[in-house]
Amino acid sequence: QVQLVESGGGLVQTGGSLRLTCAASSHTFRPFIMAWFRQAPGKEREFVSGLLWSTGNTLYADSVKGRFSISRDNAKNAVYLQMNGLKPEDTSIYYCAGQNSAIIPTTPSMYRFWGQGTQVTVSP
């Protein structure tokens, strides 16, 4: 069973930056797709960005295009989400997710593996 562990959340002012890290616990098994979702209080969990590990192909939600960047580190078995130009509306719990598929799903129910989440708060 793969465990995903997020880190890097925190409190930042509007316009600031944070980098989230998602580390997969198993070095012998890694999901084909790694993605980031977020969920604000009272709202549904929404897709932020995803990466196909084998090719490095990426996908972004329109709301974060040009501000967020997803990347991978093969040696560390980790995925990163670099968040720049943060806005108060980016405030959420951010979750790392993994799935074995050939395309990047944007629906939470399509993902089998989840991390525990890390809080990101952007102050006005």
C-alpha positions as YAML, in Angstrom:
chain: A
units: angstrom
residues:
- id: 1
  name: GLN
  ca: [0.00, 0.00, 0.00]
- id: 2
  name: VAL
  ca: [1.38, 3.38, -1.01]
- id: 3
  name: GLN
  ca: [1.22, 6.18, 1.52]
- id: 4
  name: LEU
  ca: [1.41, 9.80, 0.43]
- id: 5
  name: VAL
  ca: [2.68, 12.44, 2.85]
- id: 6
  name: GLU
  ca: [2.28, 16.16, 2.19]
- id: 7
  name: SER
  ca: [4.30, 18.97, 3.70]
- id: 8
  name: GLY
  ca: [5.04, 22.62, 3.09]
- id: 9
  name: GLY
  ca: [1.77, 24.32, 3.91]
- id: 10
  name: GLY
  ca: [1.55, 27.45, 6.00]
- id: 11
  name: LEU
  ca: [0.45, 31.06, 6.27]
- id: 12
  name: VAL
  ca: [1.51, 33.53, 3.61]
- id: 13
  name: GLN
  ca: [0.48, 37.01, 2.51]
- id: 14
  name: THR
  ca: [-1.22, 37.77, -0.78]
- id: 15
  name: GLY
  ca: [1.31, 37.59, -3.60]
- id: 16
  name: GLY
  ca: [3.58, 35.26, -1.68]
- id: 17
  name: SER
  ca: [4.84, 31.79, -2.53]
- id: 18
  name: LEU
  ca: [4.82, 28.32, -1.03]
- id: 19
  name: ARG
  ca: [6.11, 24.97, -2.20]
- id: 20
  name: LEU
  ca: [4.21, 21.84, -1.27]
- id: 21
  name: THR
  ca: [5.86, 18.45, -1.25]
- id: 22
  name: CYS
  ca: [4.22, 15.05, -1.62]
- id: 23
  name: ALA
  ca: [6.41, 12.05, -0.85]
- id: 24
  name: ALA
  ca: [5.38, 8.51, -1.70]
- id: 25
  name: SER
  ca: [6.32, 6.04, 1.01]
- id: 26
  name: SER
  ca: [7.11, 3.15, -1.31]
- id: 27
  name: HIS
  ca: [10.12, 3.24, -3.61]
- id: 28
  name: THR
  ca: [9.07, 0.00, -5.29]
- id: 29
  name: PHE
  ca: [5.64, 1.19, -6.32]
- id: 30
  name: ARG
  ca: [4.68, 4.63, -7.50]
- id: 31
  name: PRO
  ca: [1.35, 5.73, -8.91]
- id: 32
  name: PHE
  ca: [1.38, 6.56, -12.62]
- id: 33
  name: ILE
  ca: [-0.45, 9.80, -11.94]
- id: 34
  name: MET
  ca: [0.27, 12.21, -9.10]
- id: 35
  name: ALA
  ca: [-2.03, 15.15, -8.53]
- id: 36
  name: TRP
  ca: [-2.92, 17.96, -6.18]
- id: 37
  name: PHE
  ca: [-6.45, 18.77, -5.06]
- id: 38
  name: ARG
  ca: [-7.70, 21.36, -2.62]
- id: 39
  name: GLN
  ca: [-10.76, 21.77, -0.47]
- id: 40
  name: ALA
  ca: [-11.95, 24.94, 1.21]
- id: 41
  name: PRO
  ca: [-14.49, 24.90, 4.07]
- id: 42
  name: GLY
  ca: [-18.00, 24.25, 2.77]
- id: 43
  name: LYS
  ca: [-16.78, 23.53, -0.75]
- id: 44
  name: GLU
  ca: [-16.17, 20.41, -2.77]
- id: 45
  name: ARG
  ca: [-12.69, 19.08, -3.32]
- id: 46
  name: GLU
  ca: [-11.34, 20.46, -6.58]
- id: 47
  name: PHE
  ca: [-8.54, 19.51, -8.96]
- id: 48
  name: VAL
  ca: [-5.51, 21.80, -8.96]
- id: 49
  name: SER
  ca: [-2.81, 20.08, -10.99]
- id: 50
  name: GLY
  ca: [-1.68, 16.65, -12.11]
- id: 51
  name: LEU
  ca: [1.39, 14.99, -13.55]
- id: 52
  name: LEU
  ca: [1.93, 11.81, -15.56]
- id: 53
  name: TRP
  ca: [5.08, 10.41, -13.99]
- id: 54
  name: SER
  ca: [6.43, 8.56, -17.03]
- id: 55
  name: THR
  ca: [6.34, 11.50, -19.44]
- id: 56
  name: GLY
  ca: [6.20, 14.53, -17.18]
- id: 57
  name: ASN
  ca: [3.03, 15.71, -18.92]
- id: 58
  name: THR
  ca: [1.07, 18.11, -16.73]
- id: 59
  name: LEU
  ca: [-2.43, 19.47, -16.36]
- id: 60
  name: TYR
  ca: [-3.62, 22.56, -14.50]
- id: 61
  name: ALA
  ca: [-6.93, 24.00, -13.41]
- id: 62
  name: ASP
  ca: [-7.68, 27.30, -15.13]
- id: 63
  name: SER
  ca: [-7.69, 29.07, -11.78]
- id: 64
  name: VAL
  ca: [-4.01, 28.31, -11.16]
- id: 65
  name: LYS
  ca: [-2.51, 28.37, -14.66]
- id: 66
  name: GLY
  ca: [0.50, 30.62, -14.86]
- id: 67
  name: ARG
  ca: [0.83, 30.77, -11.06]
- id: 68
  name: PHE
  ca: [1.31, 27.15, -9.95]
- id: 69
  name: SER
  ca: [3.79, 24.61, -11.25]
- id: 70
  name: ILE
  ca: [3.91, 20.86, -10.63]
- id: 71
  name: SER
  ca: [7.15, 18.90, -10.89]
- id: 72
  name: ARG
  ca: [8.67, 15.58, -9.85]
- id: 73
  name: ASP
  ca: [11.88, 14.24, -8.37]
- id: 74
  name: ASN
  ca: [12.52, 10.64, -9.37]
- id: 75
  name: ALA
  ca: [15.30, 10.10, -6.85]
- id: 76
  name: LYS
  ca: [13.20, 11.29, -3.93]
- id: 77
  name: ASN
  ca: [9.97, 9.77, -5.22]
- id: 78
  name: ALA
  ca: [8.35, 13.13, -4.62]
- id: 79
  name: VAL
  ca: [6.07, 15.58, -6.38]
- id: 80
  name: TYR
  ca: [6.11, 19.30, -5.76]
- id: 81
  name: LEU
  ca: [3.59, 22.08, -6.20]
- id: 82
  name: GLN
  ca: [5.23, 25.48, -6.49]
- id: 83
  name: MET
  ca: [2.62, 28.14, -5.78]
- id: 84
  name: ASN
  ca: [3.40, 31.73, -6.72]
- id: 85
  name: GLY
  ca: [1.22, 34.80, -6.73]
- id: 86
  name: LEU
  ca: [-1.00, 33.36, -4.02]
- id: 87
  name: LYS
  ca: [-4.44, 34.86, -3.49]
- id: 88
  name: PRO
  ca: [-6.83, 34.64, -0.53]
- id: 89
  name: GLU
  ca: [-9.08, 32.40, -2.64]
- id: 90
  name: ASP
  ca: [-6.25, 29.84, -2.75]
- id: 91
  name: THR
  ca: [-6.77, 29.24, 0.97]
- id: 92
  name: SER
  ca: [-7.62, 25.54, 1.35]
- id: 93
  name: ILE
  ca: [-6.41, 22.22, 2.59]
- id: 94
  name: TYR
  ca: [-4.25, 20.82, -0.19]
- id: 95
  name: TYR
  ca: [-4.21, 17.07, -0.79]
- id: 96
  name: CYS
  ca: [-1.85, 14.90, -2.76]
- id: 97
  name: ALA
  ca: [-3.42, 12.04, -4.70]
- id: 98
  name: GLY
  ca: [-2.18, 9.11, -6.75]
- id: 99
  name: GLN
  ca: [-3.72, 6.80, -9.29]
- id: 100
  name: ASN
  ca: [-2.69, 4.27, -11.87]
- id: 101
  name: SER
  ca: [-4.11, 5.38, -15.18]
- id: 102
  name: ALA
  ca: [-2.92, 6.56, -18.59]
- id: 103
  name: ILE
  ca: [-4.55, 9.96, -18.37]
- id: 104
  name: ILE
  ca: [-4.83, 12.54, -15.59]
- id: 105
  name: PRO
  ca: [-8.27, 12.40, -13.97]
- id: 106
  name: THR
  ca: [-9.67, 15.62, -12.54]
- id: 107
  name: THR
  ca: [-12.37, 13.95, -10.44]
- id: 108
  name: PRO
  ca: [-11.45, 13.07, -6.84]
- id: 109
  name: SER
  ca: [-13.33, 9.76, -6.94]
- id: 110
  name: MET
  ca: [-10.96, 8.53, -9.66]
- id: 111
  name: TYR
  ca: [-8.00, 8.54, -7.28]
- id: 112
  name: ARG
  ca: [-7.12, 5.60, -5.07]
- id: 113
  name: PHE
  ca: [-4.30, 6.99, -2.93]
- id: 114
  name: TRP
  ca: [-4.55, 10.14, -0.79]
- id: 115
  name: GLY
  ca: [-2.41, 12.04, 1.65]
- id: 116
  name: GLN
  ca: [-3.65, 13.57, 4.89]
- id: 117
  name: GLY
  ca: [-3.62, 17.15, 3.59]
- id: 118
  name: THR
  ca: [-1.72, 20.31, 4.43]
- id: 119
  name: GLN
  ca: [-3.27, 23.69, 5.22]
- id: 120
  name: VAL
  ca: [-2.48, 26.70, 3.05]
- id: 121
  name: THR
  ca: [-3.74, 30.06, 4.28]
- id: 122
  name: VAL
  ca: [-3.31, 33.27, 2.30]
- id: 123
  name: SER
  ca: [-3.96, 36.48, 4.21]
- id: 124
  name: PRO
  ca: [-5.30, 39.59, 2.42]
...
